[in-house]
Structure formats: structure tokens, C-alpha cells
């Protein structure tokens, strides 16, 4: 993935919205700006389904396509949005940002000529803080966006990168961590993320709610999902400093010990624990107060919320850990909930280094088998080695077009996982390594044990076994005899894709 793009980039804009007043201002700024025009501006209405009134959108010269998402959250809304576009690049904007009249010019300048190894271009985010006083707690939280990595307040993603990782993980229900999660997966898929020159303004939060910082603690549930997906070092991978959680845990434990000791009449222990809690809480409050405007309202709010934040943060984190781990545990047994297919010689006829969408030919019975799975509520996906990209024989855009043609002929897939690397690249995604199977399971919200991989060579079986998934080999003339023997002993063998799918539905695998 290193060849430069010589043609002018095509691009669309996706704006998820909950109906903020700033949406109309943003749309007018996009419409009146200079420079190339986007193919389409998709406005994704993510208000609850009970919101029956249409969005009040201004009349524009740009092509605007409103679509509904129904209150499923920003990750789902962005997925709905980019899947309603067909351009090479998708620029995500939040509905509360403002852009200059030159934004379109600068975006195209940022995208023009980027090599295909670049999967995303991030804007510079400006959060203008008041100059006559220190920022409030709400304003400081917004200001953190100016130094955050990969936030989708203004982030342009290459379509092939989005398709490779199947977009945003919709298990993130709020505007928190879903953008970092996407960027981590895009980078792990072999793409770079660069920072452009365009500047987008994100106004600081203006809130009259003194308890906003308490509601923000819900994000700790999303932190639990990040840890489950990427391990204990996930913060360093997204460029964040140490977590406050260890301190919050200690503060909460000291409070719990104090209360329990009082109930048991252990006054010395209660006094010591209460003193430790008071010291930790006072230090936390003092640090937050010192950074702010120090008004009486702000001081009272910081003092009260500093006492409540630690137990709330711990409770939300524990709930997230429990919920996501139970979901993984519940998914580890029982009938298959997803079937992952190798592409070439499994669901389409193999054409070496296929780059022409018109040459896509489904394998006999593939469409019927896939539809049978869909009718039974079983998710379907593709996991495919495509070293032709690394060899320079297939351009990423051609690969994307071929895969789009596969979907046209065989119906929609719930996840696409493609390894564009060569054998010598040492990546973790190329089969028989487990990377793509693991990624597909994560995208579907499942465990690999819930998945069955159907393929035609030993590498398919090896990838499934390495990830802990089940596997069925459907031999073709190029399948080696030893691969068939291995599958008979350690997996399953079926004569056709249709027979393999029948075995899955019957629970025989």
C-alpha cells in the first residue's frame, strides 16, 4: 500500500446529528465555502425514533442527503452515513463544529496526493477558550479535544480503510472512545494516519449543569471495552497519559472501609480511613478548583463532584467490565452465530490477483447458502488474504470495487476483513495467522468461538484454529491432500459451500 494517488480525490461529508442548532450554521458554511464540492453531504439524524418531525435543514446548493439512524449513537450513525456514500474519502464532521470558508480547499489539499498507505487525515482542532478568566471544568474537557488523537470532530477516512475494518464498533454507545477505537484498528490494519493543515473550530462547552462531570463518568464503561479489546496498555496506544482510575479505586475503598468500620464500632480504623478519604478528596478538589475560574459556583460544584466522581467512576468501570466480559463469556458456547468465508474459490471463482469487478463470478450455490444463513439470523463475513495489493498488482481502489461487486452479487456482509500484506511482511492478519478472525469477531461483538470459518485451503483452517474458531474445509482442485487430511482430523470437511452451511445450521459443527 504505497503507490501515490495521482488523480484528484473524490470525497463526501458525513455529519451525525441530534438536532443541535449549530448544524444549520455548519451546513451553510460548507455550502458557501470555496473549493471543490463534495459528492454528497450525508446528514444522519440520530434523534430517537420518537422524533417524528424532520430535521430543519437550510436550502443549499450542495447535494445533501438526510438519512435516519434512530438514536443508536454516534458510532452507528457514522456507519450509516459512510455506507450511503461512494467516494474515495469520507470526511466526518460533528454537528457542533464550525469551519472556515476555505475548509473545502484545505481538505482537498490535505488529501491530494496522499499515498494509499495513508488511511486517514486528521484536522487541527481549535478550541477557543476565554481570555479573561481560567476555563471552567466543562471548558477544560472540551479543550482536551485540541490535543487528542484521531477525534472525528473533523477526520477524513479513506473508504478502503473503513471497509477493511468494517467501520466503527457500534458497541461504543456514546461519543467517547469510538473514534480512538476505529483509529487503532485502521493503524493495526497497516494504514497510517496523518495530520492535515485544515483548522476546524470546536466551541468550548457551555453548560449550566453543575453535575455534567458526573454524567461524563459513564465513559468509564467504554474504557472497559477498550481494555478488553486491546489489553492493559491501550492508553499508551491512543496517546493518553495515566488513568485516574487507580486513585479513584483507592479513594472509594477508603470511604467504604470508613463506613464499614463505623458500623462495626471500630473507631480507630474508621477515623484513619475517613482521614485518608478526606485527604484524597481534598487534593482532587483543590487541583480542579485551581485550574478553574474559582467562582463560588465553580468551587462548590468542584467540591461536591470531587467527592462523588471516584465511586461513580469505579461503579461505571465495574459495570462495563462485567457487561462486556459476560457478553464474551455467553458467546463462547452454543451454536454458531457467525460464518466467515474465505473469498476466492470459496464464494467466488478464483481469478489470480482479481482487479476487475466485471470478472467476479459467484461459486455455484453461494448466494443461496448465504441467504440461508441470513434467514436464520446468522451473521456472515469475509476474511481474505489479498497479497496482490502488496505486490502492486491490485490497487486498493480496485480491491474495493471487486469486493463491492461481490456484495452486489451475493448480498451484504456484516464484516469484511482483508489482509493486503505479502508473506514477508510479518503481519498478524494474514492467514493462517488469527488476526482477521479475531477482528471479525470483535466487529460482530462475538467471541471467535461463536464463529465458523469456511475456506478452501489449509491456511483458512489454521487461522480459525489459531483464533479459537471452528472451521470447515471445502476442497477444490488446488487443495492439497494433506490439508484435507488435517481438516478431517481437526476440523470438518464438506463437498460444497451449501453442504458446509447446512452443517452449520444443523449444529453439526
mmCIF file of N, CA, C and O in Angstrom, residues 249-281:
data_model
loop_
_atom_site.group_PDB
_atom_site.id
_atom_site.type_symbol
_atom_site.label_atom_id
_atom_site.label_comp_id
_atom_site.label_asym_id
_atom_site.label_seq_id
_atom_site.Cartn_x
_atom_site.Cartn_y
_atom_site.Cartn_z
ATOM 1 N N UNK A 249 -10.103 4.255 42.739
ATOM 2 C CA UNK A 249 -10.341 2.999 43.454
ATOM 3 C C UNK A 249 -9.904 3.124 44.907
ATOM 4 O O UNK A 249 -10.632 2.725 45.837
ATOM 5 N N UNK A 250 -8.720 3.693 45.126
ATOM 6 C CA UNK A 250 -8.227 3.869 46.500
ATOM 7 C C UNK A 250 -9.155 4.785 47.293
ATOM 8 O O UNK A 250 -9.507 4.504 48.447
ATOM 9 N N UNK A 251 -9.580 5.892 46.681
ATOM 10 C CA UNK A 251 -10.484 6.823 47.361
ATOM 11 C C UNK A 251 -11.794 6.132 47.728
ATOM 12 O O UNK A 251 -12.311 6.290 48.847
ATOM 13 N N UNK A 252 -12.335 5.361 46.817
ATOM 14 C CA UNK A 252 -13.599 4.665 47.073
ATOM 15 C C UNK A 252 -13.430 3.608 48.152
ATOM 16 O O UNK A 252 -14.304 3.448 49.024
ATOM 17 N N UNK A 253 -12.311 2.898 48.138
ATOM 18 C CA UNK A 253 -12.074 1.870 49.163
ATOM 19 C C UNK A 253 -11.938 2.490 50.553
ATOM 20 O O UNK A 253 -12.448 1.930 51.531
ATOM 21 N N UNK A 254 -11.246 3.623 50.639
ATOM 22 C CA UNK A 254 -11.110 4.254 51.957
ATOM 23 C C UNK A 254 -12.473 4.682 52.495
ATOM 24 O O UNK A 254 -12.749 4.542 53.695
ATOM 25 N N UNK A 255 -13.348 5.193 51.624
ATOM 26 C CA UNK A 255 -14.694 5.565 52.063
ATOM 27 C C UNK A 255 -15.467 4.340 52.525
ATOM 28 O O UNK A 255 -16.157 4.371 53.558
ATOM 29 N N UNK A 256 -15.350 3.243 51.752
ATOM 30 C CA UNK A 256 -16.064 2.021 52.119
ATOM 31 C C UNK A 256 -15.561 1.459 53.454
ATOM 32 O O UNK A 256 -16.357 1.011 54.294
ATOM 33 N N UNK A 257 -14.250 1.485 53.650
ATOM 34 C CA UNK A 257 -13.683 0.994 54.920
ATOM 35 C C UNK A 257 -14.160 1.856 56.079
ATOM 36 O O UNK A 257 -14.502 1.340 57.162
ATOM 37 N N UNK A 258 -14.203 3.165 55.876
ATOM 38 C CA UNK A 258 -14.651 4.056 56.950
ATOM 39 C C UNK A 258 -16.093 3.758 57.342
ATOM 40 O O UNK A 258 -16.421 3.647 58.536
ATOM 41 N N UNK A 259 -16.967 3.613 56.344
ATOM 42 C CA UNK A 259 -18.379 3.349 56.637
ATOM 43 C C UNK A 259 -18.543 1.990 57.313
ATOM 44 O O UNK A 259 -19.271 1.858 58.310
ATOM 45 N N UNK A 260 -17.858 0.986 56.817
ATOM 46 C CA UNK A 260 -17.985 -0.362 57.389
ATOM 47 C C UNK A 260 -17.425 -0.400 58.815
ATOM 48 O O UNK A 260 -17.993 -1.055 59.698
ATOM 49 N N UNK A 261 -16.334 0.290 59.032
ATOM 50 C CA UNK A 261 -15.731 0.289 60.370
ATOM 51 C C UNK A 261 -16.617 1.000 61.378
ATOM 52 O O UNK A 261 -16.714 0.582 62.543
ATOM 53 N N UNK A 262 -17.274 2.073 60.964
ATOM 54 C CA UNK A 262 -18.210 2.758 61.861
ATOM 55 C C UNK A 262 -19.334 1.816 62.258
ATOM 56 O O UNK A 262 -19.720 1.739 63.430
ATOM 57 N N UNK A 263 -19.867 1.076 61.260
ATOM 58 C CA UNK A 263 -20.983 0.169 61.552
ATOM 59 C C UNK A 263 -20.579 -0.954 62.492
ATOM 60 O O UNK A 263 -21.430 -1.526 63.176
ATOM 61 N N UNK A 264 -19.282 -1.273 62.526
ATOM 62 C CA UNK A 264 -18.793 -2.343 63.391
ATOM 63 C C UNK A 264 -18.158 -1.825 64.675
ATOM 64 O O UNK A 264 -17.586 -2.598 65.450
ATOM 65 N N UNK A 265 -18.229 -0.521 64.861
ATOM 66 C CA UNK A 265 -17.699 0.066 66.081
ATOM 67 C C UNK A 265 -16.181 0.152 66.154
ATOM 68 O O UNK A 265 -15.617 0.338 67.237
ATOM 69 N N UNK A 266 -15.498 0.032 65.043
ATOM 70 C CA UNK A 266 -14.027 0.121 65.016
ATOM 71 C C UNK A 266 -13.624 1.564 64.734
ATOM 72 O O UNK A 266 -13.333 1.941 63.596
ATOM 73 N N UNK A 267 -13.615 2.364 65.762
ATOM 74 C CA UNK A 267 -13.492 3.804 65.591
ATOM 75 C C UNK A 267 -12.132 4.235 65.080
ATOM 76 O O UNK A 267 -12.020 5.158 64.280
ATOM 77 N N UNK A 268 -11.076 3.589 65.546
ATOM 78 C CA UNK A 268 -9.737 3.989 65.095
ATOM 79 C C UNK A 268 -9.555 3.734 63.599
ATOM 80 O O UNK A 268 -9.034 4.574 62.877
ATOM 81 N N UNK A 269 -9.981 2.553 63.182
ATOM 82 C CA UNK A 269 -9.878 2.236 61.759
ATOM 83 C C UNK A 269 -10.762 3.179 60.948
ATOM 84 O O UNK A 269 -10.365 3.677 59.881
ATOM 85 N N UNK A 270 -11.961 3.457 61.464
ATOM 86 C CA UNK A 270 -12.878 4.364 60.767
ATOM 87 C C UNK A 270 -12.275 5.757 60.643
ATOM 88 O O UNK A 270 -12.344 6.393 59.584
ATOM 89 N N UNK A 271 -11.657 6.222 61.717
ATOM 90 C CA UNK A 271 -11.067 7.569 61.688
ATOM 91 C C UNK A 271 -9.902 7.635 60.698
ATOM 92 O O UNK A 271 -9.755 8.619 59.956
ATOM 93 N N UNK A 272 -9.079 6.596 60.701
ATOM 94 C CA UNK A 272 -7.933 6.591 59.780
ATOM 95 C C UNK A 272 -8.401 6.546 58.330
ATOM 96 O O UNK A 272 -7.886 7.267 57.469
ATOM 97 N N UNK A 273 -9.390 5.686 58.060
ATOM 98 C CA UNK A 273 -9.905 5.579 56.692
ATOM 99 C C UNK A 273 -10.586 6.873 56.271
ATOM 100 O O UNK A 273 -10.417 7.330 55.129
ATOM 101 N N UNK A 274 -11.354 7.467 57.172
ATOM 102 C CA UNK A 274 -12.036 8.723 56.844
ATOM 103 C C UNK A 274 -11.031 9.835 56.582
ATOM 104 O O UNK A 274 -11.221 10.675 55.690
ATOM 105 N N UNK A 275 -9.949 9.845 57.355
ATOM 106 C CA UNK A 275 -8.907 10.856 57.143
ATOM 107 C C UNK A 275 -8.238 10.687 55.789
ATOM 108 O O UNK A 275 -7.991 11.666 55.067
ATOM 109 N N UNK A 276 -7.961 9.436 55.419
ATOM 110 C CA UNK A 276 -7.351 9.175 54.108
ATOM 111 C C UNK A 276 -8.298 9.588 52.985
ATOM 112 O O UNK A 276 -7.882 10.203 51.999
ATOM 113 N N UNK A 277 -9.601 9.254 53.146
ATOM 114 C CA UNK A 277 -10.576 9.653 52.121
ATOM 115 C C UNK A 277 -10.641 11.169 51.999
ATOM 116 O O UNK A 277 -10.657 11.710 50.876
ATOM 117 N N UNK A 278 -10.690 11.863 53.134
ATOM 118 C CA UNK A 278 -10.794 13.326 53.109
ATOM 119 C C UNK A 278 -9.566 13.945 52.441
ATOM 120 O O UNK A 278 -9.677 14.915 51.674
ATOM 121 N N UNK A 279 -8.382 13.389 52.716
ATOM 122 C CA UNK A 279 -7.152 13.929 52.117
ATOM 123 C C UNK A 279 -7.160 13.738 50.608
ATOM 124 O O UNK A 279 -6.867 14.667 49.851
ATOM 125 N N UNK A 280 -7.500 12.525 50.166
ATOM 126 C CA UNK A 280 -7.533 12.252 48.731
ATOM 127 C C UNK A 280 -8.575 13.114 48.027
ATOM 128 O O UNK A 280 -8.327 13.661 46.943
ATOM 129 N N UNK A 281 -9.748 13.247 48.649
ATOM 130 C CA UNK A 281 -10.819 14.031 48.037
ATOM 131 C C UNK A 281 -10.454 15.509 47.993
ATOM 132 O O UNK A 281 -10.703 16.199 46.987
#
